[in-house]
Coordinates of C-alpha atoms in Angstrom, one line a residue:
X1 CA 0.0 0.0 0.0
X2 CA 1.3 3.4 -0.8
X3 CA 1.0 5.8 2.3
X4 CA 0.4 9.4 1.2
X5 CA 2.2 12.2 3.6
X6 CA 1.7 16.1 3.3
X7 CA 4.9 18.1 3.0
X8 CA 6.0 21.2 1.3
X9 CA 9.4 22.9 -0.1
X10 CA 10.5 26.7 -0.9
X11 CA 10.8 27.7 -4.1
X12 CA 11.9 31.8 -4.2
X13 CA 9.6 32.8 -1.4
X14 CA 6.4 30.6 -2.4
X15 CA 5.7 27.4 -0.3
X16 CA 5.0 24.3 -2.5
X17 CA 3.0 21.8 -1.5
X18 CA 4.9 18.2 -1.8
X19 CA 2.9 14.8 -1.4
X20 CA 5.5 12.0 0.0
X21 CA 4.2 9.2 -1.6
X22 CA 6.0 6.3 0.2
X23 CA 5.8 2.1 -1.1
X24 CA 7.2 -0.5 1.1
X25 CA 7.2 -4.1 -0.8
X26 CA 8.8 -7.4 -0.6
X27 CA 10.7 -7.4 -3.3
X28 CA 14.6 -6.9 -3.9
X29 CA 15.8 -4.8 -1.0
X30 CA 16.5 -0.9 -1.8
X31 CA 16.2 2.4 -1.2
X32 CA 15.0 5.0 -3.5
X33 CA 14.1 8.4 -3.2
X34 CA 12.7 9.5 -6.9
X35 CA 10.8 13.1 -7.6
X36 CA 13.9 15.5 -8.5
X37 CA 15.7 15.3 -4.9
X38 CA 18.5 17.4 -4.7
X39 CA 21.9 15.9 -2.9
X40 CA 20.7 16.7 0.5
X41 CA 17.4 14.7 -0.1
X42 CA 19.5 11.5 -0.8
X43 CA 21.2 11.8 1.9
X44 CA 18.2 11.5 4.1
X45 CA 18.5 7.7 3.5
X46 CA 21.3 7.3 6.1
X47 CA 19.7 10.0 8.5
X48 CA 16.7 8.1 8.4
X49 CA 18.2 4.8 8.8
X50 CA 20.2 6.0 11.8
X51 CA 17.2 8.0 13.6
X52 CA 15.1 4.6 13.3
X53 CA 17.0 2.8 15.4
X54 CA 17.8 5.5 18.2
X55 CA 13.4 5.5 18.0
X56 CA 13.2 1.8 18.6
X57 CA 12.5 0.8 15.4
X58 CA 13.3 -1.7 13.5
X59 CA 14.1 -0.9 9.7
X60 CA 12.8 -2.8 7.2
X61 CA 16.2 -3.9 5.1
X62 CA 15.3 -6.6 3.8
X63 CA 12.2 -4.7 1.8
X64 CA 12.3 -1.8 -1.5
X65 CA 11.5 1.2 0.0
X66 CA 10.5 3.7 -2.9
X67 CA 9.7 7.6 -2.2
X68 CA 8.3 9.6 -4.4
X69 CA 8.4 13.2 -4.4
X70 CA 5.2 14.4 -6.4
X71 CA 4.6 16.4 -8.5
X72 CA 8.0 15.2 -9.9
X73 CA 8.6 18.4 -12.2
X74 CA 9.8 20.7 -9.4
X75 CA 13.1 20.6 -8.5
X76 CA 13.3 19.7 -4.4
X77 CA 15.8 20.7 -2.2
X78 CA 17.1 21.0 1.1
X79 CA 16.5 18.5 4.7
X80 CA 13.2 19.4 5.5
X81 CA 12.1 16.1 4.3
X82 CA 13.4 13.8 5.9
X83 CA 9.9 13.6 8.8
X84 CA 7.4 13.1 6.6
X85 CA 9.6 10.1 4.9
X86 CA 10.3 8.5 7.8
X87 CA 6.5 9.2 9.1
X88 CA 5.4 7.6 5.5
X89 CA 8.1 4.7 6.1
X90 CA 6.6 3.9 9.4
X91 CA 3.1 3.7 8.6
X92 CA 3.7 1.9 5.7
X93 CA 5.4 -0.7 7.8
X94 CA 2.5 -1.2 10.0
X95 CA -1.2 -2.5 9.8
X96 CA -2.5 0.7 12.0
X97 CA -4.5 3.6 10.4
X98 CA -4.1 6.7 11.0
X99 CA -5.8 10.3 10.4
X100 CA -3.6 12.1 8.5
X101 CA -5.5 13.5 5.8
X102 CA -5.1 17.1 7.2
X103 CA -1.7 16.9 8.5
X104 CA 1.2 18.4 6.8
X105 CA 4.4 17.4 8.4
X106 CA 8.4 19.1 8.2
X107 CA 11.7 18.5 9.7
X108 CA 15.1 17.5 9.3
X109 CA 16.4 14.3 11.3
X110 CA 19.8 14.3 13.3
X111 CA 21.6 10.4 13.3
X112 CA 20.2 10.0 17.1
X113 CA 16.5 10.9 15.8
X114 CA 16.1 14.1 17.0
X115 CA 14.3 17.1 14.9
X116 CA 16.2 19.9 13.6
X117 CA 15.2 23.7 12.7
X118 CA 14.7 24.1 9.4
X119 CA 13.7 27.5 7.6
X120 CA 10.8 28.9 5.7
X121 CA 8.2 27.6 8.4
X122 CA 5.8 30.5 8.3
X123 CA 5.3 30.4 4.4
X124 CA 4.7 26.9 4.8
X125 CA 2.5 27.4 7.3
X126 CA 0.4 29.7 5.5
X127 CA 0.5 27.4 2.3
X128 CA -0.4 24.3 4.6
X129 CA -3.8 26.2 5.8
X130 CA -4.7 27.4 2.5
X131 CA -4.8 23.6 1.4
X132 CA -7.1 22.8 4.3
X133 CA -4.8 21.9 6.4
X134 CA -5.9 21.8 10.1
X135 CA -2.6 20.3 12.0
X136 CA 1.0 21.0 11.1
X137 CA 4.1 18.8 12.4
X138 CA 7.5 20.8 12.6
X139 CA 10.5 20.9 14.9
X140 CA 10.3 22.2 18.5
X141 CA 12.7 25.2 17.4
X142 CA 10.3 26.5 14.7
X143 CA 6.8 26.0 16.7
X144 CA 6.5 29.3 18.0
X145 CA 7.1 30.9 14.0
X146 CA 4.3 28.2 13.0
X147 CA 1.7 29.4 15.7
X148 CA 1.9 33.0 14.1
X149 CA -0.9 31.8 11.4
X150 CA -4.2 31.8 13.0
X151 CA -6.6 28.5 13.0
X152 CA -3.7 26.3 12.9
X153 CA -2.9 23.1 15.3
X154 CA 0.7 23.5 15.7
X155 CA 3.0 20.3 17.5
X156 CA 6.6 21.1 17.9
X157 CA 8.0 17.6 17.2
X158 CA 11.6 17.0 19.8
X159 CA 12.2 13.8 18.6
X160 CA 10.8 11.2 15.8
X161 CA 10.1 8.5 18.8
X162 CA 8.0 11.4 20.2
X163 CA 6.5 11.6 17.2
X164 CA 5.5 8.7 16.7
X165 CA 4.3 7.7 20.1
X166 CA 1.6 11.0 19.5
X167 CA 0.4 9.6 16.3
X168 CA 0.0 6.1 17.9
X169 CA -2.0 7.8 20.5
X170 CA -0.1 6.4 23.2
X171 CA 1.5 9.6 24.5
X172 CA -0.2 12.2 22.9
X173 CA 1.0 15.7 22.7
X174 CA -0.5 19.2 23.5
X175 CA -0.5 21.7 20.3
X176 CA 1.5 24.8 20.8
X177 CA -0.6 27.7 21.8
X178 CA -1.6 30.7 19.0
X179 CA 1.1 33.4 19.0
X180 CA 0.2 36.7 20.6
X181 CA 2.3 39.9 19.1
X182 CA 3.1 42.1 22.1
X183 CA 1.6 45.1 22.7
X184 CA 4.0 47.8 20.3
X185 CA 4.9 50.5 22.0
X186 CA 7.2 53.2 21.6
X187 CA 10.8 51.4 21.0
X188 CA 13.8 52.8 22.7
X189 CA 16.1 54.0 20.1
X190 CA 20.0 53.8 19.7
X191 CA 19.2 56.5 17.3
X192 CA 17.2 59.3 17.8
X193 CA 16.9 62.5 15.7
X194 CA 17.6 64.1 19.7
X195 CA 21.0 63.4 19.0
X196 CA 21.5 65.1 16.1
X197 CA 22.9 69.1 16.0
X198 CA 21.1 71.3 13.5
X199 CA 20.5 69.6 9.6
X200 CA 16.8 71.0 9.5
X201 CA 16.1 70.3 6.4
X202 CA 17.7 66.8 6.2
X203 CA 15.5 66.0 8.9
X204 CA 12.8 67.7 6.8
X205 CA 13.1 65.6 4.2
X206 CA 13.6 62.1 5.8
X207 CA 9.8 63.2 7.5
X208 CA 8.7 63.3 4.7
X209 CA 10.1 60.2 2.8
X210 CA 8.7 58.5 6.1
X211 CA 5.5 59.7 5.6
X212 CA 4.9 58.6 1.7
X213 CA 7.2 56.3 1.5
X214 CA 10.1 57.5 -0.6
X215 CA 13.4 57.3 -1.7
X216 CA 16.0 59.7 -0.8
X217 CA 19.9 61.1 -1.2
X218 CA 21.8 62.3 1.2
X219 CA 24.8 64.7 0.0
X220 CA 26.9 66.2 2.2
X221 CA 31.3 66.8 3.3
X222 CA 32.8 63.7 5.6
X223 CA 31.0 64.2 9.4
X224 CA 28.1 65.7 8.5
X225 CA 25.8 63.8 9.9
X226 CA 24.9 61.7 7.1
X227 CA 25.0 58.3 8.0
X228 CA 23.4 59.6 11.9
X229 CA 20.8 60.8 9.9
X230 CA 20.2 57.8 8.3
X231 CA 20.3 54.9 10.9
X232 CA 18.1 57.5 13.2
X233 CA 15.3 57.5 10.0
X234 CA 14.4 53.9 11.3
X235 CA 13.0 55.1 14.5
X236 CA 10.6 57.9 12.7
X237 CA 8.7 54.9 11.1
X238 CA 5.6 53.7 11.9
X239 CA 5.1 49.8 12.9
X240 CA 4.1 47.3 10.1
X241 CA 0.7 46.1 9.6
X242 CA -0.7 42.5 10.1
X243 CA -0.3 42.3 6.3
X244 CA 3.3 43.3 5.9
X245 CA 4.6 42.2 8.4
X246 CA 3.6 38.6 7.5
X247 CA 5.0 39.5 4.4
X248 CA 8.4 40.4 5.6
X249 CA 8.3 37.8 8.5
X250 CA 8.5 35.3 5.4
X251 CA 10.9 36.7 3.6
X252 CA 13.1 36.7 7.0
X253 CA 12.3 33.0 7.8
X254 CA 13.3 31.7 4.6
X255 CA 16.4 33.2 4.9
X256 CA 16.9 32.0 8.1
X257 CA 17.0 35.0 9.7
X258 CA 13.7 35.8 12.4
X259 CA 15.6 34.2 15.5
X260 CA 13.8 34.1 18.6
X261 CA 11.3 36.9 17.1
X262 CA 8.7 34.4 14.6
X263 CA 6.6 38.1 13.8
X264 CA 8.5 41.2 12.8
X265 CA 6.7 43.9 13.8
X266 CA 8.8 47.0 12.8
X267 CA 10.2 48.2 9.3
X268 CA 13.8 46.3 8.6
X269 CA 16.6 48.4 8.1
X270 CA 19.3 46.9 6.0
X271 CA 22.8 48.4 5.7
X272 CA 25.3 46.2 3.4
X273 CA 28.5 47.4 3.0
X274 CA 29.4 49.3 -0.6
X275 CA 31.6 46.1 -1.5
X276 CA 29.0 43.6 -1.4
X277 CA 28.5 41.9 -4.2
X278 CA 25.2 42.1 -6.7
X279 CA 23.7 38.6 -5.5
X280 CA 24.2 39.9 -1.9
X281 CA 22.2 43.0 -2.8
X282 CA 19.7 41.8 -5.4
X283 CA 19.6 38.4 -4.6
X284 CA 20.7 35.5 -7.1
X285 CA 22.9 31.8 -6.7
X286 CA 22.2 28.6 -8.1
X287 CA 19.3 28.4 -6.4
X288 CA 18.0 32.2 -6.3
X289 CA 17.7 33.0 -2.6
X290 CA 16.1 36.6 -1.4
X291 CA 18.8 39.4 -1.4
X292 CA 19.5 42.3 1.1
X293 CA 16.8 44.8 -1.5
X294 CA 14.4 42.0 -0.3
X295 CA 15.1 41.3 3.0
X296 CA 14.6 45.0 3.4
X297 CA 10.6 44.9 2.0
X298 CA 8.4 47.0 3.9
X299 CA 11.3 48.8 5.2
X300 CA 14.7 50.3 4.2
X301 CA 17.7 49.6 2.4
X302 CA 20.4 51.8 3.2
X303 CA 23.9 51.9 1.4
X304 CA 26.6 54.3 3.1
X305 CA 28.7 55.6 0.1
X306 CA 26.5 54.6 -3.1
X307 CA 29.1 55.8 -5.7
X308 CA 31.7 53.1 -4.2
X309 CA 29.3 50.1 -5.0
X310 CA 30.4 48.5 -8.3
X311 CA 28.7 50.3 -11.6
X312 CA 26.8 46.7 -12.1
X313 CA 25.6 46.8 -8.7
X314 CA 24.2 50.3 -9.2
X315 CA 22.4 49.4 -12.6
X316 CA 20.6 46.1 -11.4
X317 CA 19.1 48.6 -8.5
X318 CA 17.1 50.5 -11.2
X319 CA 14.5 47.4 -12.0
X320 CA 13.5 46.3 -8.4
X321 CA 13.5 50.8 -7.4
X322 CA 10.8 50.8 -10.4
X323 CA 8.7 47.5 -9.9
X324 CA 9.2 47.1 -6.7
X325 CA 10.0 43.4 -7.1
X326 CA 13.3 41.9 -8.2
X327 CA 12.7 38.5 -11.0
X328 CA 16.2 36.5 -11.0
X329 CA 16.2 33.8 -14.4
X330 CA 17.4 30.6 -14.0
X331 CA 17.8 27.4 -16.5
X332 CA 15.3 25.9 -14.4
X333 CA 12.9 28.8 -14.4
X334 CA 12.5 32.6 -13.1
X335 CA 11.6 33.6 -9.0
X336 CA 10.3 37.0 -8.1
X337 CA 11.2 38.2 -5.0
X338 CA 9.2 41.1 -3.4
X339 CA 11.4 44.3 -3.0
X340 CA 9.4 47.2 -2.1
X341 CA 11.7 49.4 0.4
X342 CA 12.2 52.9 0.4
X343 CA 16.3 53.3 -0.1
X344 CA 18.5 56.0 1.8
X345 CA 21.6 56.5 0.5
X346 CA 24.7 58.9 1.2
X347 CA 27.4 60.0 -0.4
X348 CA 30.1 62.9 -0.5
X349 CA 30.1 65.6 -3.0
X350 CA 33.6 64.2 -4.5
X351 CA 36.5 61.7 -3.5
X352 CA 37.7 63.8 -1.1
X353 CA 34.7 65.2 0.5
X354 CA 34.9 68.7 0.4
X355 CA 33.5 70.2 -2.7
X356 CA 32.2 72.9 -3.1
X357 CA 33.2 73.5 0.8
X358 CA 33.7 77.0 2.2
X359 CA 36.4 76.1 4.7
X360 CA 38.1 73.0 3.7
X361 CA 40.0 73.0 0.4
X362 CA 39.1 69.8 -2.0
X363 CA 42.3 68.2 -3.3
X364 CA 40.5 66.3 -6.3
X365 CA 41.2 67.3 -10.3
X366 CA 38.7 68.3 -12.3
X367 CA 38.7 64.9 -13.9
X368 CA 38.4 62.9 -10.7
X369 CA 35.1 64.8 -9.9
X370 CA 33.4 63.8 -12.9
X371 CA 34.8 60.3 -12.7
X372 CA 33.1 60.1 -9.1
X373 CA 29.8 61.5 -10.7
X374 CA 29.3 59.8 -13.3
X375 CA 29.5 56.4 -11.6
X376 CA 25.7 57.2 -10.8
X377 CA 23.9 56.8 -13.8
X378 CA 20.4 59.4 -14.5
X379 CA 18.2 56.7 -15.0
X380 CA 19.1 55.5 -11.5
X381 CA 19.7 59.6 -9.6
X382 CA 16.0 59.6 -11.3
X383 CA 14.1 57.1 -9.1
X384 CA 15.6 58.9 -6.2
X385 CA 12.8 61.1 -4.6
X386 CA 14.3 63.9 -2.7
X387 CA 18.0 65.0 -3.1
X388 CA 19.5 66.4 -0.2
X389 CA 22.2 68.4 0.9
X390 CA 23.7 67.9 4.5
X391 CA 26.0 70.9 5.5
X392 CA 28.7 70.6 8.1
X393 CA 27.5 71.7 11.4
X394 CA 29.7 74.2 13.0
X395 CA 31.0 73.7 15.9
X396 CA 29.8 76.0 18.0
X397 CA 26.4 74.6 17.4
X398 CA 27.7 71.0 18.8
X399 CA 28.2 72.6 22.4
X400 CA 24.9 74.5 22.8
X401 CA 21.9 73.0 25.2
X402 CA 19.5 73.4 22.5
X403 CA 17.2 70.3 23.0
X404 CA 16.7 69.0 19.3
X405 CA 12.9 67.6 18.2
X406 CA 13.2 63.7 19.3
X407 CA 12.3 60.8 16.8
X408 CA 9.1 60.0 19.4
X409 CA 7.5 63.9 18.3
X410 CA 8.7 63.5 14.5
X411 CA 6.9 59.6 15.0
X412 CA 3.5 61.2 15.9
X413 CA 3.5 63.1 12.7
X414 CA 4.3 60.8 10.5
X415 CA 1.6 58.6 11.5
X416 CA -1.0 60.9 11.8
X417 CA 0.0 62.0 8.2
X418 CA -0.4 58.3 7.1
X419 CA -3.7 58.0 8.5
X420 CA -4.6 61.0 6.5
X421 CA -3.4 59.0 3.6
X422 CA -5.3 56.4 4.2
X423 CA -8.3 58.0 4.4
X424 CA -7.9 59.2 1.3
X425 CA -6.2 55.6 -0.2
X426 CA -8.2 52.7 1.9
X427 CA -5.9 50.3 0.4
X428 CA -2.9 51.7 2.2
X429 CA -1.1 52.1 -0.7
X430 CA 2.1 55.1 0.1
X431 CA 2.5 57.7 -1.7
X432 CA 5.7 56.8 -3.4
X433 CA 3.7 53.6 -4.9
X434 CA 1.2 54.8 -6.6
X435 CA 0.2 54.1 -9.8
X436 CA -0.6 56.6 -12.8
X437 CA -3.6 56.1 -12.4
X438 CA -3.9 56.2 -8.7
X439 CA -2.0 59.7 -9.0
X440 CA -4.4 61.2 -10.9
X441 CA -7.3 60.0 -8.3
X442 CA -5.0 61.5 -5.8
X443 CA -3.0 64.3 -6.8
X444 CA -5.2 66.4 -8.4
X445 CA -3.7 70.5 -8.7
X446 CA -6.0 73.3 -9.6
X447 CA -5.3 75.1 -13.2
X448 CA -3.4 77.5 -11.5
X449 CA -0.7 75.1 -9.8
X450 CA -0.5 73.3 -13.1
X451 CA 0.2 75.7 -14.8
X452 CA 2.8 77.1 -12.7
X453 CA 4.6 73.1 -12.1
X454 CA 4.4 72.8 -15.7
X455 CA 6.7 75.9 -16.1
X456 CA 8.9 75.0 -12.9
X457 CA 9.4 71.4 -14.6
X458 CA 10.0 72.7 -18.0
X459 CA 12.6 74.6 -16.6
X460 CA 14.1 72.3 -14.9
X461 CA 14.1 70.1 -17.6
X462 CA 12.6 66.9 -15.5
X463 CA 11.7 63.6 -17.0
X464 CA 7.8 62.1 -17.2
X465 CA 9.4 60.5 -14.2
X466 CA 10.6 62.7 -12.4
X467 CA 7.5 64.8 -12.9
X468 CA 4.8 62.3 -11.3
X469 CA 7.3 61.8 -8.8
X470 CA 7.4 64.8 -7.5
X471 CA 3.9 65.2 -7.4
X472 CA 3.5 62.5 -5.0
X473 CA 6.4 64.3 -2.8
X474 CA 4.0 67.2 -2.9
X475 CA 1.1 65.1 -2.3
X476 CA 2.7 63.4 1.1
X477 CA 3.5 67.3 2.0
X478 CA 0.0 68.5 1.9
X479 CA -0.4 64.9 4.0
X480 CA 2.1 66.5 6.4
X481 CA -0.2 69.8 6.6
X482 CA -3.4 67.8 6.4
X483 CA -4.3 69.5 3.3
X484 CA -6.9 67.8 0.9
X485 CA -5.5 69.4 -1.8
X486 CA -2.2 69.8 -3.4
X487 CA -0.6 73.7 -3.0
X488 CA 1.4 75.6 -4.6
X489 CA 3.9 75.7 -2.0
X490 CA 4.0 72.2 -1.5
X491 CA 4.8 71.4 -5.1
X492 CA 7.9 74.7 -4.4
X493 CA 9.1 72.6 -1.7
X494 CA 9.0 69.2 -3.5
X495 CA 10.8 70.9 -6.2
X496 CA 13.9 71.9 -3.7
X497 CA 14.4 68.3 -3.4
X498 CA 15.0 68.1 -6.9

């Protein structure tokens, strides 16, 4: 009889559901795992045989044990199989029935039979329930991730003798109990906008990328403040919903990355250095795995020093800037990985630093400046939002008592200016992401700002893009002011940052 177990495996960020289809006969003796395994699938044959014995069992050697791997067109890869083989091996040994139908089981097995952590359980999760799933089997480590999805009987398995002994009925286990997210409150920041001397407007402008959204360059001379500014932008951002932060909490897990936290509640903030590679940024491999662009979705990528990164690291940004989404092609077929993330970047005016600087002379030729600016391309300096410059702070400024605006006061604005967005946009959509179509709906100007943006962007000579762009910077500036209606003096000010 051929015993049917529910699995799944990760392929990009979806979870694919797997049937383990697992034959026992009497004929020559064997083992064969068949389906498109990958190495570490076939080598699930020892772990299993190993983590039978330290259960108590005895292994059928003397029988053909045939796995299949259905449907058998998808590539599979990776240890998380190794439970629901063993599971199918062991009731296709015995005469007893059991109530499986439901159940959907995951794990990797150690050579004493214990179960180990394996990654991408909350998309799995998720994928098991909307198969109809009612009870889910993974190891102990990842139970608490599993319990996030709602409606969901989750066991954390310790051991597959434990296991075994719960399906048998004669020890049975209690499911893990439904995750509750903590109450978010205010955060206590290693970076606060407090800390920070002076830069008004940079402060000014991150506000206002917070509020809709957007992408945004600081410019400024060595010790400015850029890179202050930037790490405190994180704590100016309102928590994520249920939505996104499922969203990113996958994205996390199947990188192996959510840790003792199975819901991420807050916007990620990703920093790589300038010297990481394109597949570290974008995302790519063998097997395409999610890159730092996507681990940062919902959330921010930052990148200290853009015009250092490699010119083919700064092209492949513009695609996943525009779209949102990053789509890596492979022999074996194409992944999307989500990548919508507002990006903060800083750089100096030149090599040295000090262009165009009153008190410090800049050493650099003529030649070396435009070397250093041309590394960023316009179709790329075009999906930035709002260009910024960051002065040096002088020092007298550094010593005065002055009590700067904290993150917590900025915090309260940007979130009341979301709600007005979303008042406006019920789907939640930001500023920065909306369509043409939702920026006509939304950004309507009277004949008389029209008229006078169409002669400001004339004369700056913007691009189509550039010029919805910055409409939607002037839309989450009237959000700011709680304006139903664009102004002129919010499309000057967007303008500035051009």
């Amino acid at each position: 009889m051929v015993t049917h177990i529910r699995s799944a495996t990760i392929v990009g960020t979806q979870a694919i559901p797997i049937d383990v289809e697992v034959d026992i006969s009497g004929s020559w003796p064997g083992f064969q795992i068949i389906g498109l395994p990958d190495a570490s699938i076939h080598e699930a044959k020892d772990r299993i045989r190993s983590a039978w014995k330290y259960a108590g069992l005895s292994f059928p050697h003397s029988s053909r044990i045939v796995v299949n791997l259905a449907p058998a067109h998808i590539k599979k890869k990776g240890s998380s199989f190794d439970l629901p083989i063993a599971i199918g091996m062991h009731i296709s040994h015995t005469d007893k029935t059991y109530n499986i139908d439901t159940s959907l089981f995951v794990g990797e097995l150690t050579l004493d039979g214990h179960v180990r952590h394996v990654r991408g359980i909350l998309p799995i999760t998720l994928a098991a329930k909307a198969q109809g799933c009612t009870h889910i089997f993974v190891p102990k480590e990842n139970a608490l991730e599993a319990s996030v999805v709602p409606d969901m009987h989750v066991f954390g398995i310790s051991t597959l003798a434990e296991l075994i002994a719960h399906l048998d009925k004669s020890v049975p286990m209690q499911p893990t109990p439904p995750y509750s997210p903590p109450i978010i409150s205010s955060q206590k920041q290693r970076h606060d906008f407090t800390h920070i001397y002076g830069q008004c407007t940079p402060k000014r402008a991150l506000e206002i990328a917070a509020v809709g959204g957007h992408n945004i360059r600081l410019i400024g001379p060595p010790g400015s403040g850029k890179t202050a500014l930037a790490k405190a932008f994180q704590s100016i951002l309102p928590p994520l919903g249920y939505k996104e932060s499922i969203e990113t909490s996958c994205i996390h897990s199947i990188a192996g990355l959510l840790g003792n936290t199975p819901l991420i509640l807050h916007p990620p903030f990703r920093s790589p250095h300038h010297s990481a590679s394109t597949a570290a940024i974008i995302g790519g491999g063998t097997t395409p795995k999610p890159g730092e662009i996507s681990l940062a979705h919902n959330g921010v990528l930052f990148i200290d020093e853009l015009p250092e990164c490699s010119r083919q690291l700064l092209e492949s940004l513009r695609q996943p800037l525009e779209d949102g989404e990053v789509t890596i092609s492979r022999q074996q077929g194409a992944y999307t990985f989500p990548a919508n993330c507002m990006f903060v970047v800083s750089q100096n005016p030149c090599p040295c630093g000090f262009a165009k600087h009153e008190e410090d002379l800049c050493i650099c030729s003529a030649m070396e400046k435009i070397r250093y600016e041309k590394k960023l391309s316009g179709p790329l300096l075009d999906r930035i939002d709002l260009h910024v410059q960051v002065p040096k702070v002088p020092l007298e400024h550094l010593s005065t008592s002055f009590a700067e605006e904290s993150s917590a006061q900025i915090l309260k604005r940007v979130a009341k200016a979301r709600e007005v967005g979303k008042q406006r946009n019920p789907h939640g959509v930001l500023n920065a992401s909306l369509n043409t179509q939702q920026v006509k709906t939304h950004c309507n100007i009277s004949s008389e700002c029209k008229k006078f943006y169409t002669a400001a962007a004339s004369l700056l000579n913007i691009s189509a893009r550039s010029y919805f762009r910055t409409l939607k910077v002037a839309r989450t500036i009237a959000d700011l002011e709680e304006r139903p209606s664009i102004e002129k003096k919010h499309i000057s000010e967007a303008l500035q940052y051009r």
